[in-house]
Amino acid sequence: MKTLKAIRTERLGELRREYETRLREADEPDPRFTAEANRTRREAARREVQQEALEALAALEEEAEAAITRVRSISQQQSPLSASDALLAETRQARAWDRVRPMLEANRSVQDLVRGADLDTLQALRAELPAFLSARVQKPQGLDALGWTEPDTDRALRLVDQAMVPLLPSGPASWKQAGLDLAAMEPGLRLSLQGFREEVTTPGSGRGLENAIAVRLADQEAGEAAA
């Protein structure tokens, strides 16, 4: 996560500041040239600055994607179990699901259920919640189905994962926490990179404030989901 945090909080800002500084320098007229010559010179210099900024941004995006892939791979690791241990765990989780499912059907919230739950119950929720929540939402028919999407289970699963972390051994706990940290950071990071790309490719579009608000909302939503 250190690489992603550095890209988000430091390196992207440094790239933006360097880009803005070089644009201002490119706009400075040279008193030795005519107005027309200065305009031609300025346009060429701005194109060069923009191209170099896009190349630096592409390298930053590539590094971010590689780091996201690494963190996601870490978060998906599983501790190996023997066949007998796996069967025992599956039996315990099935019993836990039998206990907790009626509570969900009675409209108890996931946030309520994970509070104080044991590891078997949390693992059962982690495995069964997506299918359960999808089955509870009936897909509209005909024209009402236009624009309909499957229910978003990510928030519910994050609540379960957060409750699992303190109950897991150190290794699996760190893997689970890596996934939670990534879920909190990735949306805002992607929007920040996209916003700077738009700033460079379409200067003067006036979308800077819009992009900043989108990043803020993504961070806020991730923070609320993590709360």
mmCIF file of C-alpha atoms in Angstrom:
data_model
loop_
_atom_site.group_PDB
_atom_site.id
_atom_site.type_symbol
_atom_site.label_atom_id
_atom_site.label_comp_id
_atom_site.label_asym_id
_atom_site.label_seq_id
_atom_site.Cartn_x
_atom_site.Cartn_y
_atom_site.Cartn_z
ATOM 1 C CA MET A 1 0.000 0.000 0.000
ATOM 2 C CA LYS A 2 2.958 2.342 0.466
ATOM 3 C CA THR A 3 3.344 2.770 -3.295
ATOM 4 C CA LEU A 4 -0.328 3.589 -3.785
ATOM 5 C CA LYS A 5 -0.357 6.043 -0.875
ATOM 6 C CA ALA A 6 2.729 7.780 -2.224
ATOM 7 C CA ILE A 7 1.203 8.075 -5.703
ATOM 8 C CA ARG A 8 -2.044 9.445 -4.318
ATOM 9 C CA THR A 9 -0.733 11.819 -1.665
ATOM 10 C CA GLU A 10 2.647 12.900 -3.013
ATOM 11 C CA ARG A 11 3.761 11.944 -6.497
ATOM 12 C CA LEU A 12 0.647 12.885 -8.442
ATOM 13 C CA GLY A 13 0.632 16.284 -6.744
ATOM 14 C CA GLU A 14 4.290 16.776 -7.590
ATOM 15 C CA LEU A 15 3.605 15.903 -11.224
ATOM 16 C CA ARG A 16 0.705 18.362 -11.355
ATOM 17 C CA ARG A 17 2.764 21.171 -9.803
ATOM 18 C CA GLU A 18 5.639 20.554 -12.210
ATOM 19 C CA TYR A 19 3.204 20.561 -15.134
ATOM 20 C CA GLU A 20 1.603 23.832 -14.059
ATOM 21 C CA THR A 21 4.994 25.472 -13.492
ATOM 22 C CA ARG A 22 6.251 24.450 -16.920
ATOM 23 C CA LEU A 23 3.038 25.679 -18.559
ATOM 24 C CA ARG A 24 3.508 29.098 -16.959
ATOM 25 C CA GLU A 25 7.091 29.161 -18.187
ATOM 26 C CA ALA A 26 5.937 28.194 -21.698
ATOM 27 C CA ASP A 27 3.464 31.095 -21.683
ATOM 28 C CA GLU A 28 6.124 33.692 -20.866
ATOM 29 C CA PRO A 29 6.717 35.864 -23.969
ATOM 30 C CA ASP A 30 10.256 36.405 -25.225
ATOM 31 C CA PRO A 31 10.816 40.112 -25.926
ATOM 32 C CA ARG A 32 13.163 39.228 -28.761
ATOM 33 C CA PHE A 33 10.311 37.838 -30.863
ATOM 34 C CA THR A 34 7.218 39.279 -32.453
ATOM 35 C CA ALA A 35 3.745 38.563 -31.057
ATOM 36 C CA GLU A 36 3.112 36.037 -33.822
ATOM 37 C CA ALA A 37 6.456 34.314 -33.252
ATOM 38 C CA ASN A 38 5.779 34.191 -29.523
ATOM 39 C CA ARG A 39 2.356 32.627 -30.159
ATOM 40 C CA THR A 40 3.906 29.915 -32.343
ATOM 41 C CA ARG A 41 6.662 29.334 -29.809
ATOM 42 C CA ARG A 42 4.155 29.187 -26.934
ATOM 43 C CA GLU A 43 1.935 26.626 -28.686
ATOM 44 C CA ALA A 44 4.902 24.387 -29.478
ATOM 45 C CA ALA A 45 6.229 24.650 -25.922
ATOM 46 C CA ARG A 46 2.793 23.845 -24.435
ATOM 47 C CA ARG A 47 2.460 20.771 -26.675
ATOM 48 C CA GLU A 48 5.857 19.556 -25.490
ATOM 49 C CA VAL A 49 4.954 20.099 -21.830
ATOM 50 C CA GLN A 50 1.632 18.297 -22.291
ATOM 51 C CA GLN A 51 3.247 15.335 -24.050
ATOM 52 C CA GLU A 52 5.885 14.925 -21.368
ATOM 53 C CA ALA A 53 3.238 15.181 -18.642
ATOM 54 C CA LEU A 54 1.167 12.469 -20.324
ATOM 55 C CA GLU A 55 4.202 10.212 -20.582
ATOM 56 C CA ALA A 56 4.987 10.718 -16.883
ATOM 57 C CA LEU A 57 1.327 10.123 -16.008
ATOM 58 C CA ALA A 58 1.253 6.906 -18.058
ATOM 59 C CA ALA A 59 4.261 5.615 -16.128
ATOM 60 C CA LEU A 60 2.540 6.543 -12.848
ATOM 61 C CA GLU A 61 -0.668 4.771 -13.925
ATOM 62 C CA GLU A 62 1.279 1.661 -14.894
ATOM 63 C CA GLU A 63 3.014 1.631 -11.520
ATOM 64 C CA ALA A 64 -0.328 2.096 -9.743
ATOM 65 C CA GLU A 65 -1.938 -0.771 -11.666
ATOM 66 C CA ALA A 66 0.968 -3.066 -10.797
ATOM 67 C CA ALA A 67 0.695 -2.116 -7.116
ATOM 68 C CA ILE A 68 -3.095 -2.625 -7.122
ATOM 69 C CA THR A 69 -2.619 -6.083 -8.643
ATOM 70 C CA ARG A 70 -0.038 -6.979 -5.979
ATOM 71 C CA VAL A 71 -2.220 -5.811 -3.098
ATOM 72 C CA ARG A 72 -5.297 -7.546 -4.500
ATOM 73 C CA SER A 73 -3.317 -10.774 -4.861
ATOM 74 C CA ILE A 74 -2.173 -10.494 -1.234
ATOM 75 C CA SER A 75 -5.714 -9.827 -0.031
ATOM 76 C CA GLN A 76 -6.991 -12.983 -1.743
ATOM 77 C CA GLN A 77 -4.514 -15.338 -0.080
ATOM 78 C CA GLN A 78 -5.938 -18.216 1.924
ATOM 79 C CA SER A 79 -4.358 -20.291 4.679
ATOM 80 C CA PRO A 80 -4.043 -23.921 3.529
ATOM 81 C CA LEU A 81 -6.298 -26.429 5.320
ATOM 82 C CA SER A 82 -6.158 -30.189 5.426
ATOM 83 C CA ALA A 83 -9.134 -32.060 4.001
ATOM 84 C CA SER A 84 -10.465 -32.864 7.472
ATOM 85 C CA ASP A 85 -10.027 -29.290 8.711
ATOM 86 C CA ALA A 86 -11.728 -27.929 5.586
ATOM 87 C CA LEU A 87 -14.685 -30.262 6.105
ATOM 88 C CA LEU A 88 -14.939 -29.273 9.752
ATOM 89 C CA ALA A 89 -14.835 -25.571 8.884
ATOM 90 C CA GLU A 90 -17.490 -26.056 6.205
ATOM 91 C CA THR A 91 -19.753 -27.852 8.700
ATOM 92 C CA ARG A 92 -19.349 -25.105 11.313
ATOM 93 C CA GLN A 93 -20.090 -22.392 8.755
ATOM 94 C CA ALA A 94 -23.163 -24.222 7.480
ATOM 95 C CA ARG A 95 -24.522 -24.393 11.034
ATOM 96 C CA ALA A 96 -23.695 -20.722 11.561
ATOM 97 C CA TRP A 97 -25.539 -19.813 8.359
ATOM 98 C CA ASP A 98 -28.567 -21.796 9.504
ATOM 99 C CA ARG A 99 -28.578 -19.690 12.676
ATOM 100 C CA VAL A 100 -28.060 -16.303 11.050
ATOM 101 C CA ARG A 101 -30.171 -16.622 7.914
ATOM 102 C CA PRO A 102 -33.525 -16.333 9.752
ATOM 103 C CA MET A 103 -32.265 -13.101 11.281
ATOM 104 C CA LEU A 104 -31.496 -11.704 7.825
ATOM 105 C CA GLU A 105 -34.904 -12.823 6.617
ATOM 106 C CA ALA A 106 -36.387 -10.937 9.563
ATOM 107 C CA ASN A 107 -34.626 -7.799 8.212
ATOM 108 C CA ARG A 108 -31.855 -7.630 10.794
ATOM 109 C CA SER A 109 -29.092 -5.489 9.315
ATOM 110 C CA VAL A 110 -25.686 -6.887 8.440
ATOM 111 C CA GLN A 111 -24.119 -4.205 10.631
ATOM 112 C CA ASP A 112 -26.173 -5.468 13.566
ATOM 113 C CA LEU A 113 -25.365 -9.125 12.891
ATOM 114 C CA VAL A 114 -21.599 -8.720 12.636
ATOM 115 C CA ARG A 115 -21.418 -6.910 15.969
ATOM 116 C CA GLY A 116 -20.038 -9.483 18.387
ATOM 117 C CA ALA A 117 -20.321 -12.354 15.880
ATOM 118 C CA ASP A 118 -17.859 -15.237 16.057
ATOM 119 C CA LEU A 119 -15.543 -16.172 13.197
ATOM 120 C CA ASP A 120 -17.723 -19.049 11.934
ATOM 121 C CA THR A 121 -20.705 -16.716 11.594
ATOM 122 C CA LEU A 122 -18.656 -14.054 9.813
ATOM 123 C CA GLN A 123 -17.185 -16.582 7.396
ATOM 124 C CA ALA A 124 -20.674 -17.933 6.704
ATOM 125 C CA LEU A 125 -21.922 -14.413 5.992
ATOM 126 C CA ARG A 126 -18.910 -13.763 3.754
ATOM 127 C CA ALA A 127 -19.721 -16.852 1.689
ATOM 128 C CA GLU A 128 -23.511 -16.626 1.547
ATOM 129 C CA LEU A 129 -24.416 -12.923 1.611
ATOM 130 C CA PRO A 130 -23.959 -12.110 -2.113
ATOM 131 C CA ALA A 131 -26.390 -14.806 -3.250
ATOM 132 C CA PHE A 132 -28.803 -14.078 -0.384
ATOM 133 C CA LEU A 133 -28.952 -10.330 -1.043
ATOM 134 C CA SER A 134 -29.317 -10.822 -4.802
ATOM 135 C CA ALA A 135 -32.204 -13.234 -4.278
ATOM 136 C CA ARG A 136 -33.956 -10.703 -2.032
ATOM 137 C CA VAL A 137 -34.108 -8.110 -4.819
ATOM 138 C CA GLN A 138 -36.472 -9.046 -7.632
ATOM 139 C CA LYS A 139 -35.366 -7.924 -11.083
ATOM 140 C CA PRO A 140 -37.942 -5.604 -12.718
ATOM 141 C CA GLN A 141 -39.635 -6.781 -15.876
ATOM 142 C CA GLY A 142 -40.043 -5.100 -19.250
ATOM 143 C CA LEU A 143 -39.147 -1.435 -19.561
ATOM 144 C CA ASP A 144 -38.704 -1.183 -15.797
ATOM 145 C CA ALA A 145 -35.586 -3.334 -16.164
ATOM 146 C CA LEU A 146 -33.789 -0.662 -18.215
ATOM 147 C CA GLY A 147 -30.798 0.567 -16.267
ATOM 148 C CA TRP A 148 -31.342 -1.981 -13.497
ATOM 149 C CA THR A 149 -28.225 -3.475 -11.974
ATOM 150 C CA GLU A 150 -27.541 -6.228 -9.489
ATOM 151 C CA PRO A 151 -27.535 -5.062 -5.839
ATOM 152 C CA ASP A 152 -24.179 -3.821 -4.607
ATOM 153 C CA THR A 153 -22.978 -6.204 -1.915
ATOM 154 C CA ASP A 154 -19.569 -4.584 -1.478
ATOM 155 C CA ARG A 155 -20.565 -2.481 1.524
ATOM 156 C CA ALA A 156 -22.059 -5.465 3.363
ATOM 157 C CA LEU A 157 -18.986 -7.598 2.653
ATOM 158 C CA ARG A 158 -16.671 -4.845 3.879
ATOM 159 C CA LEU A 159 -18.581 -4.759 7.156
ATOM 160 C CA VAL A 160 -18.057 -8.506 7.479
ATOM 161 C CA ASP A 161 -14.363 -8.257 6.583
ATOM 162 C CA GLN A 162 -13.788 -5.470 9.110
ATOM 163 C CA ALA A 163 -15.345 -7.588 11.838
ATOM 164 C CA MET A 164 -13.211 -10.594 10.828
ATOM 165 C CA VAL A 165 -9.825 -8.857 11.007
ATOM 166 C CA PRO A 166 -9.413 -8.890 14.831
ATOM 167 C CA LEU A 167 -10.517 -12.531 15.009
ATOM 168 C CA LEU A 168 -8.076 -13.902 12.438
ATOM 169 C CA PRO A 169 -4.460 -15.031 12.960
ATOM 170 C CA SER A 170 -1.900 -12.356 12.114
ATOM 171 C CA GLY A 171 -1.199 -13.542 8.560
ATOM 172 C CA PRO A 172 -4.808 -13.814 7.316
ATOM 173 C CA ALA A 173 -5.691 -10.655 9.259
ATOM 174 C CA SER A 174 -3.029 -8.660 7.406
ATOM 175 C CA TRP A 175 -4.247 -10.054 4.068
ATOM 176 C CA LYS A 176 -7.821 -9.108 4.871
ATOM 177 C CA GLN A 177 -6.787 -5.635 6.016
ATOM 178 C CA ALA A 178 -4.867 -5.107 2.777
ATOM 179 C CA GLY A 179 -8.073 -5.720 0.842
ATOM 180 C CA LEU A 180 -9.984 -3.251 3.018
ATOM 181 C CA ASP A 181 -7.295 -0.592 2.607
ATOM 182 C CA LEU A 182 -7.304 -1.098 -1.150
ATOM 183 C CA ALA A 183 -11.097 -0.794 -1.347
ATOM 184 C CA ALA A 184 -10.891 2.502 0.531
ATOM 185 C CA MET A 185 -8.130 3.977 -1.618
ATOM 186 C CA GLU A 186 -8.607 2.656 -5.153
ATOM 187 C CA PRO A 187 -11.711 4.641 -6.283
ATOM 188 C CA GLY A 188 -10.270 8.019 -5.301
ATOM 189 C CA LEU A 189 -6.859 7.142 -6.738
ATOM 190 C CA ARG A 190 -8.311 6.159 -10.112
ATOM 191 C CA LEU A 191 -10.419 9.313 -10.278
ATOM 192 C CA SER A 192 -7.409 11.467 -9.354
ATOM 193 C CA LEU A 193 -5.311 9.970 -12.151
ATOM 194 C CA GLN A 194 -8.179 10.293 -14.622
ATOM 195 C CA GLY A 195 -8.805 13.891 -13.569
ATOM 196 C CA PHE A 196 -5.205 14.903 -14.189
ATOM 197 C CA ARG A 197 -5.260 13.183 -17.592
ATOM 198 C CA GLU A 198 -8.333 15.214 -18.542
ATOM 199 C CA GLU A 199 -6.649 18.366 -17.237
ATOM 200 C CA VAL A 200 -3.699 17.779 -19.571
ATOM 201 C CA THR A 201 -5.581 16.560 -22.662
ATOM 202 C CA THR A 202 -8.391 19.137 -22.484
ATOM 203 C CA PRO A 203 -6.885 22.280 -20.925
ATOM 204 C CA GLY A 204 -9.387 24.987 -20.207
ATOM 205 C CA SER A 205 -12.298 22.547 -20.019
ATOM 206 C CA GLY A 206 -13.184 23.854 -16.578
ATOM 207 C CA ARG A 207 -13.672 20.347 -15.209
ATOM 208 C CA GLY A 208 -11.066 20.667 -12.495
ATOM 209 C CA LEU A 209 -13.644 21.451 -9.791
ATOM 210 C CA GLU A 210 -15.961 18.711 -11.056
ATOM 211 C CA ASN A 211 -13.147 16.156 -10.914
ATOM 212 C CA ALA A 212 -12.106 17.300 -7.431
ATOM 213 C CA ILE A 213 -15.683 16.887 -6.194
ATOM 214 C CA ALA A 214 -15.876 13.400 -7.743
ATOM 215 C CA VAL A 215 -12.672 12.391 -5.924
ATOM 216 C CA ARG A 216 -13.976 13.837 -2.650
ATOM 217 C CA LEU A 217 -17.263 11.950 -2.994
ATOM 218 C CA ALA A 218 -15.430 8.696 -3.772
ATOM 219 C CA ASP A 219 -13.255 9.133 -0.683
ATOM 220 C CA GLN A 220 -16.289 10.015 1.412
ATOM 221 C CA GLU A 221 -18.220 6.958 0.213
ATOM 222 C CA ALA A 222 -15.243 4.692 0.899
ATOM 223 C CA GLY A 223 -14.876 6.219 4.353
ATOM 224 C CA GLU A 224 -18.552 5.697 5.155
ATOM 225 C CA ALA A 225 -18.326 2.086 3.995
ATOM 226 C CA ALA A 226 -15.325 1.583 6.248
ATOM 227 C CA ALA A 227 -16.999 3.196 9.246
#
